[in-house]
Amino acid sequence: MLVQSKSLIDAARRNGVKHIVHLGAFTTDRDAYATVFAWHQMVEIYLQASGVAWTNLHPNMSCRIC
């Protein structure tokens, strides 16, 4: 995931893409140790540093019993 995401971000920057939307993973822990959350956080940091405008989407689902 990390290699593919980095390659995609680099290619987008080289080809003049103006904005990237990243579909991430929701966690309240900013120093995640669960692999999937840590990967998404690394991709988001790389994207933020890329110079391309970006949006990170963090889907979340709340369950409530009525």
PDB file of N, CA and C in Angstrom:
ATOM      1  N   MET A   1       0.814  -1.194   0.000  1.00  0.00           N
ATOM      2  CA  MET A   1       0.000   0.000   0.000  1.00  0.00           C
ATOM      3  C   MET A   1       0.857   1.257   0.000  1.00  0.00           C
ATOM      4  N   LEU A   2       1.919   1.250   0.777  1.00  0.00           N
ATOM      5  CA  LEU A   2       2.766   2.444   0.861  1.00  0.00           C
ATOM      6  C   LEU A   2       3.466   2.730  -0.459  1.00  0.00           C
ATOM      7  N   VAL A   3       4.008   1.699  -1.075  1.00  0.00           N
ATOM      8  CA  VAL A   3       4.730   1.886  -2.339  1.00  0.00           C
ATOM      9  C   VAL A   3       3.776   2.359  -3.435  1.00  0.00           C
ATOM     10  N   GLN A   4       2.597   1.743  -3.522  1.00  0.00           N
ATOM     11  CA  GLN A   4       1.634   2.127  -4.553  1.00  0.00           C
ATOM     12  C   GLN A   4       1.146   3.561  -4.330  1.00  0.00           C
ATOM     13  N   SER A   5       0.867   3.926  -3.101  1.00  0.00           N
ATOM     14  CA  SER A   5       0.378   5.274  -2.811  1.00  0.00           C
ATOM     15  C   SER A   5       1.439   6.321  -3.114  1.00  0.00           C
ATOM     16  N   LYS A   6       2.686   6.051  -2.707  1.00  0.00           N
ATOM     17  CA  LYS A   6       3.780   6.987  -2.985  1.00  0.00           C
ATOM     18  C   LYS A   6       3.962   7.141  -4.496  1.00  0.00           C
ATOM     19  N   SER A   7       3.932   6.036  -5.226  1.00  0.00           N
ATOM     20  CA  SER A   7       4.086   6.087  -6.684  1.00  0.00           C
ATOM     21  C   SER A   7       2.966   6.890  -7.329  1.00  0.00           C
ATOM     22  N   LEU A   8       1.742   6.699  -6.855  1.00  0.00           N
ATOM     23  CA  LEU A   8       0.599   7.428  -7.405  1.00  0.00           C
ATOM     24  C   LEU A   8       0.712   8.926  -7.124  1.00  0.00           C
ATOM     25  N   ILE A   9       1.066   9.282  -5.901  1.00  0.00           N
ATOM     26  CA  ILE A   9       1.213  10.701  -5.544  1.00  0.00           C
ATOM     27  C   ILE A   9       2.336  11.343  -6.364  1.00  0.00           C
ATOM     28  N   ASP A  10       3.454  10.657  -6.493  1.00  0.00           N
ATOM     29  CA  ASP A  10       4.578  11.188  -7.277  1.00  0.00           C
ATOM     30  C   ASP A  10       4.192  11.373  -8.739  1.00  0.00           C
ATOM     31  N   ALA A  11       3.490  10.394  -9.306  1.00  0.00           N
ATOM     32  CA  ALA A  11       3.069  10.483 -10.710  1.00  0.00           C
ATOM     33  C   ALA A  11       2.059  11.612 -10.898  1.00  0.00           C
ATOM     34  N   ALA A  12       1.152  11.758  -9.952  1.00  0.00           N
ATOM     35  CA  ALA A  12       0.165  12.844 -10.038  1.00  0.00           C
ATOM     36  C   ALA A  12       0.868  14.195 -10.029  1.00  0.00           C
ATOM     37  N   ARG A  13       1.832  14.364  -9.146  1.00  0.00           N
ATOM     38  CA  ARG A  13       2.577  15.630  -9.071  1.00  0.00           C
ATOM     39  C   ARG A  13       3.325  15.902 -10.377  1.00  0.00           C
ATOM     40  N   ARG A  14       3.999  14.873 -10.898  1.00  0.00           N
ATOM     41  CA  ARG A  14       4.753  15.030 -12.154  1.00  0.00           C
ATOM     42  C   ARG A  14       3.848  15.399 -13.325  1.00  0.00           C
ATOM     43  N   ASN A  15       2.608  14.922 -13.296  1.00  0.00           N
ATOM     44  CA  ASN A  15       1.690  15.128 -14.412  1.00  0.00           C
ATOM     45  C   ASN A  15       0.712  16.269 -14.202  1.00  0.00           C
ATOM     46  N   GLY A  16       0.963  17.092 -13.199  1.00  0.00           N
ATOM     47  CA  GLY A  16       0.198  18.308 -13.022  1.00  0.00           C
ATOM     48  C   GLY A  16      -1.182  18.157 -12.399  1.00  0.00           C
ATOM     49  N   VAL A  17      -1.426  17.045 -11.717  1.00  0.00           N
ATOM     50  CA  VAL A  17      -2.703  16.885 -11.030  1.00  0.00           C
ATOM     51  C   VAL A  17      -2.823  17.984  -9.980  1.00  0.00           C
ATOM     52  N   LYS A  18      -3.972  18.612  -9.916  1.00  0.00           N
ATOM     53  CA  LYS A  18      -4.165  19.766  -9.032  1.00  0.00           C
ATOM     54  C   LYS A  18      -4.652  19.378  -7.635  1.00  0.00           C
ATOM     55  N   HIS A  19      -5.381  18.261  -7.518  1.00  0.00           N
ATOM     56  CA  HIS A  19      -5.975  17.905  -6.238  1.00  0.00           C
ATOM     57  C   HIS A  19      -6.115  16.384  -6.139  1.00  0.00           C
ATOM     58  N   ILE A  20      -5.756  15.832  -4.986  1.00  0.00           N
ATOM     59  CA  ILE A  20      -5.884  14.392  -4.744  1.00  0.00           C
ATOM     60  C   ILE A  20      -6.811  14.191  -3.550  1.00  0.00           C
ATOM     61  N   VAL A  21      -7.737  13.252  -3.685  1.00  0.00           N
ATOM     62  CA  VAL A  21      -8.604  12.867  -2.578  1.00  0.00           C
ATOM     63  C   VAL A  21      -8.175  11.475  -2.123  1.00  0.00           C
ATOM     64  N   HIS A  22      -7.821  11.364  -0.854  1.00  0.00           N
ATOM     65  CA  HIS A  22      -7.378  10.094  -0.283  1.00  0.00           C
ATOM     66  C   HIS A  22      -8.473   9.561   0.636  1.00  0.00           C
ATOM     67  N   LEU A  23      -8.905   8.339   0.400  1.00  0.00           N
ATOM     68  CA  LEU A  23      -9.884   7.690   1.260  1.00  0.00           C
ATOM     69  C   LEU A  23      -9.119   6.928   2.325  1.00  0.00           C
ATOM     70  N   GLY A  24      -9.104   7.486   3.518  1.00  0.00           N
ATOM     71  CA  GLY A  24      -8.302   6.928   4.601  1.00  0.00           C
ATOM     72  C   GLY A  24      -9.089   6.006   5.507  1.00  0.00           C
ATOM     73  N   ALA A  25      -8.578   5.878   6.713  1.00  0.00           N
ATOM     74  CA  ALA A  25      -9.225   5.054   7.735  1.00  0.00           C
ATOM     75  C   ALA A  25      -9.385   5.896   8.987  1.00  0.00           C
ATOM     76  N   PHE A  26     -10.541   5.794   9.610  1.00  0.00           N
ATOM     77  CA  PHE A  26     -10.830   6.618  10.772  1.00  0.00           C
ATOM     78  C   PHE A  26     -10.247   6.002  12.035  1.00  0.00           C
ATOM     79  N   THR A  27      -9.515   6.808  12.774  1.00  0.00           N
ATOM     80  CA  THR A  27      -9.061   6.435  14.113  1.00  0.00           C
ATOM     81  C   THR A  27      -8.862   7.719  14.902  1.00  0.00           C
ATOM     82  N   THR A  28      -9.126   7.658  16.171  1.00  0.00           N
ATOM     83  CA  THR A  28      -8.891   8.836  17.013  1.00  0.00           C
ATOM     84  C   THR A  28      -7.455   8.858  17.520  1.00  0.00           C
ATOM     85  N   ASP A  29      -6.723   7.784  17.303  1.00  0.00           N
ATOM     86  CA  ASP A  29      -5.344   7.657  17.771  1.00  0.00           C
ATOM     87  C   ASP A  29      -4.388   8.181  16.710  1.00  0.00           C
ATOM     88  N   ARG A  30      -3.732   9.315  16.960  1.00  0.00           N
ATOM     89  CA  ARG A  30      -2.835   9.902  15.957  1.00  0.00           C
ATOM     90  C   ARG A  30      -1.507   9.164  15.850  1.00  0.00           C
ATOM     91  N   ASP A  31      -1.170   8.324  16.818  1.00  0.00           N
ATOM     92  CA  ASP A  31       0.029   7.490  16.746  1.00  0.00           C
ATOM     93  C   ASP A  31      -0.399   6.030  16.705  1.00  0.00           C
ATOM     94  N   ALA A  32      -1.083   5.673  15.647  1.00  0.00           N
ATOM     95  CA  ALA A  32      -1.666   4.337  15.543  1.00  0.00           C
ATOM     96  C   ALA A  32      -0.587   3.266  15.427  1.00  0.00           C
ATOM     97  N   TYR A  33      -0.827   2.174  16.095  1.00  0.00           N
ATOM     98  CA  TYR A  33       0.070   1.026  15.991  1.00  0.00           C
ATOM     99  C   TYR A  33      -0.547  -0.100  15.178  1.00  0.00           C
ATOM    100  N   ALA A  34      -1.863  -0.073  15.003  1.00  0.00           N
ATOM    101  CA  ALA A  34      -2.499  -1.053  14.127  1.00  0.00           C
ATOM    102  C   ALA A  34      -2.019  -0.760  12.705  1.00  0.00           C
ATOM    103  N   THR A  35      -1.582  -1.768  12.021  1.00  0.00           N
ATOM    104  CA  THR A  35      -0.920  -1.615  10.725  1.00  0.00           C
ATOM    105  C   THR A  35      -1.714  -0.778   9.727  1.00  0.00           C
ATOM    106  N   VAL A  36      -2.980  -1.091   9.530  1.00  0.00           N
ATOM    107  CA  VAL A  36      -3.748  -0.387   8.504  1.00  0.00           C
ATOM    108  C   VAL A  36      -3.875   1.100   8.836  1.00  0.00           C
ATOM    109  N   PHE A  37      -4.049   1.447  10.106  1.00  0.00           N
ATOM    110  CA  PHE A  37      -4.146   2.850  10.477  1.00  0.00           C
ATOM    111  C   PHE A  37      -2.804   3.560  10.299  1.00  0.00           C
ATOM    112  N   ALA A  38      -1.737   2.899  10.674  1.00  0.00           N
ATOM    113  CA  ALA A  38      -0.406   3.485  10.519  1.00  0.00           C
ATOM    114  C   ALA A  38      -0.088   3.724   9.050  1.00  0.00           C
ATOM    115  N   TRP A  39      -0.441   2.777   8.182  1.00  0.00           N
ATOM    116  CA  TRP A  39      -0.202   2.953   6.744  1.00  0.00           C
ATOM    117  C   TRP A  39      -0.944   4.177   6.224  1.00  0.00           C
ATOM    118  N   HIS A  40      -2.209   4.293   6.574  1.00  0.00           N
ATOM    119  CA  HIS A  40      -2.987   5.438   6.111  1.00  0.00           C
ATOM    120  C   HIS A  40      -2.394   6.747   6.626  1.00  0.00           C
ATOM    121  N   GLN A  41      -1.947   6.767   7.866  1.00  0.00           N
ATOM    122  CA  GLN A  41      -1.349   7.984   8.407  1.00  0.00           C
ATOM    123  C   GLN A  41      -0.060   8.340   7.664  1.00  0.00           C
ATOM    124  N   MET A  42       0.751   7.351   7.317  1.00  0.00           N
ATOM    125  CA  MET A  42       1.981   7.614   6.558  1.00  0.00           C
ATOM    126  C   MET A  42       1.659   8.173   5.171  1.00  0.00           C
ATOM    127  N   VAL A  43       0.662   7.600   4.511  1.00  0.00           N
ATOM    128  CA  VAL A  43       0.254   8.089   3.192  1.00  0.00           C
ATOM    129  C   VAL A  43      -0.238   9.535   3.303  1.00  0.00           C
ATOM    130  N   GLU A  44      -1.034   9.816   4.323  1.00  0.00           N
ATOM    131  CA  GLU A  44      -1.556  11.174   4.501  1.00  0.00           C
ATOM    132  C   GLU A  44      -0.428  12.186   4.728  1.00  0.00           C
ATOM    133  N   ILE A  45       0.557  11.828   5.507  1.00  0.00           N
ATOM    134  CA  ILE A  45       1.692  12.730   5.755  1.00  0.00           C
ATOM    135  C   ILE A  45       2.474  12.955   4.468  1.00  0.00           C
ATOM    136  N   TYR A  46       2.696  11.896   3.699  1.00  0.00           N
ATOM    137  CA  TYR A  46       3.411  12.043   2.424  1.00  0.00           C
ATOM    138  C   TYR A  46       2.606  12.926   1.461  1.00  0.00           C
ATOM    139  N   LEU A  47       1.303  12.715   1.415  1.00  0.00           N
ATOM    140  CA  LEU A  47       0.441  13.508   0.550  1.00  0.00           C
ATOM    141  C   LEU A  47       0.481  14.982   0.953  1.00  0.00           C
ATOM    142  N   GLN A  48       0.408  15.260   2.241  1.00  0.00           N
ATOM    143  CA  GLN A  48       0.445  16.640   2.717  1.00  0.00           C
ATOM    144  C   GLN A  48       1.754  17.333   2.341  1.00  0.00           C
ATOM    145  N   ALA A  49       2.848  16.592   2.326  1.00  0.00           N
ATOM    146  CA  ALA A  49       4.152  17.160   2.005  1.00  0.00           C
ATOM    147  C   ALA A  49       4.416  17.224   0.499  1.00  0.00           C
ATOM    148  N   SER A  50       3.529  16.656  -0.315  1.00  0.00           N
ATOM    149  CA  SER A  50       3.774  16.526  -1.753  1.00  0.00           C
ATOM    150  C   SER A  50       3.688  17.839  -2.522  1.00  0.00           C
ATOM    151  N   GLY A  51       2.978  18.821  -1.984  1.00  0.00           N
ATOM    152  CA  GLY A  51       2.792  20.063  -2.712  1.00  0.00           C
ATOM    153  C   GLY A  51       1.528  20.075  -3.561  1.00  0.00           C
ATOM    154  N   VAL A  52       0.845  18.943  -3.654  1.00  0.00           N
ATOM    155  CA  VAL A  52      -0.413  18.856  -4.382  1.00  0.00           C
ATOM    156  C   VAL A  52      -1.537  19.141  -3.382  1.00  0.00           C
ATOM    157  N   ALA A  53      -2.558  19.879  -3.804  1.00  0.00           N
ATOM    158  CA  ALA A  53      -3.711  20.093  -2.925  1.00  0.00           C
ATOM    159  C   ALA A  53      -4.332  18.735  -2.612  1.00  0.00           C
ATOM    160  N   TRP A  54      -4.833  18.588  -1.402  1.00  0.00           N
ATOM    161  CA  TRP A  54      -5.314  17.278  -0.990  1.00  0.00           C
ATOM    162  C   TRP A  54      -6.531  17.382  -0.081  1.00  0.00           C
ATOM    163  N   THR A  55      -7.286  16.295  -0.053  1.00  0.00           N
ATOM    164  CA  THR A  55      -8.381  16.109   0.883  1.00  0.00           C
ATOM    165  C   THR A  55      -8.278  14.686   1.400  1.00  0.00           C
ATOM    166  N   ASN A  56      -8.300  14.521   2.721  1.00  0.00           N
ATOM    167  CA  ASN A  56      -8.333  13.194   3.319  1.00  0.00           C
ATOM    168  C   ASN A  56      -9.746  12.942   3.824  1.00  0.00           C
ATOM    169  N   LEU A  57     -10.358  11.870   3.346  1.00  0.00           N
ATOM    170  CA  LEU A  57     -11.676  11.470   3.807  1.00  0.00           C
ATOM    171  C   LEU A  57     -11.511  10.343   4.817  1.00  0.00           C
ATOM    172  N   HIS A  58     -12.165  10.488   5.960  1.00  0.00           N
ATOM    173  CA  HIS A  58     -12.116   9.466   7.007  1.00  0.00           C
ATOM    174  C   HIS A  58     -13.531   8.988   7.308  1.00  0.00           C
ATOM    175  N   PRO A  59     -13.989   7.952   6.617  1.00  0.00           N
ATOM    176  CA  PRO A  59     -15.331   7.463   6.866  1.00  0.00           C
ATOM    177  C   PRO A  59     -15.446   6.969   8.311  1.00  0.00           C
ATOM    178  N   ASN A  60     -16.620   7.162   8.869  1.00  0.00           N
ATOM    179  CA  ASN A  60     -16.872   6.743  10.232  1.00  0.00           C
ATOM    180  C   ASN A  60     -18.303   6.256  10.317  1.00  0.00           C
ATOM    181  N   MET A  61     -18.542   5.322  11.190  1.00  0.00           N
ATOM    182  CA  MET A  61     -19.895   4.822  11.363  1.00  0.00           C
ATOM    183  C   MET A  61     -20.184   4.760  12.856  1.00  0.00           C
ATOM    184  N   SER A  62     -21.259   5.344  13.246  1.00  0.00           N
ATOM    185  CA  SER A  62     -21.691   5.272  14.638  1.00  0.00           C
ATOM    186  C   SER A  62     -22.890   4.359  14.731  1.00  0.00           C
ATOM    187  N   CYS A  63     -22.850   3.473  15.672  1.00  0.00           N
ATOM    188  CA  CYS A  63     -23.979   2.573  15.895  1.00  0.00           C
ATOM    189  C   CYS A  63     -24.677   2.998  17.171  1.00  0.00           C
ATOM    190  N   ARG A  64     -25.973   3.047  17.108  1.00  0.00           N
ATOM    191  CA  ARG A  64     -26.753   3.449  18.267  1.00  0.00           C
ATOM    192  C   ARG A  64     -27.980   2.556  18.358  1.00  0.00           C
ATOM    193  N   ILE A  65     -28.229   2.067  19.515  1.00  0.00           N
ATOM    194  CA  ILE A  65     -29.420   1.237  19.734  1.00  0.00           C
ATOM    195  C   ILE A  65     -30.501   2.127  20.321  1.00  0.00           C
ATOM    196  N   CYS A  66     -31.615   2.164  19.657  1.00  0.00           N
ATOM    197  CA  CYS A  66     -32.723   3.044  20.116  1.00  0.00           C
ATOM    198  C   CYS A  66     -33.751   2.241  20.861  1.00  0.00           C
TER     199      CYS A  66
END
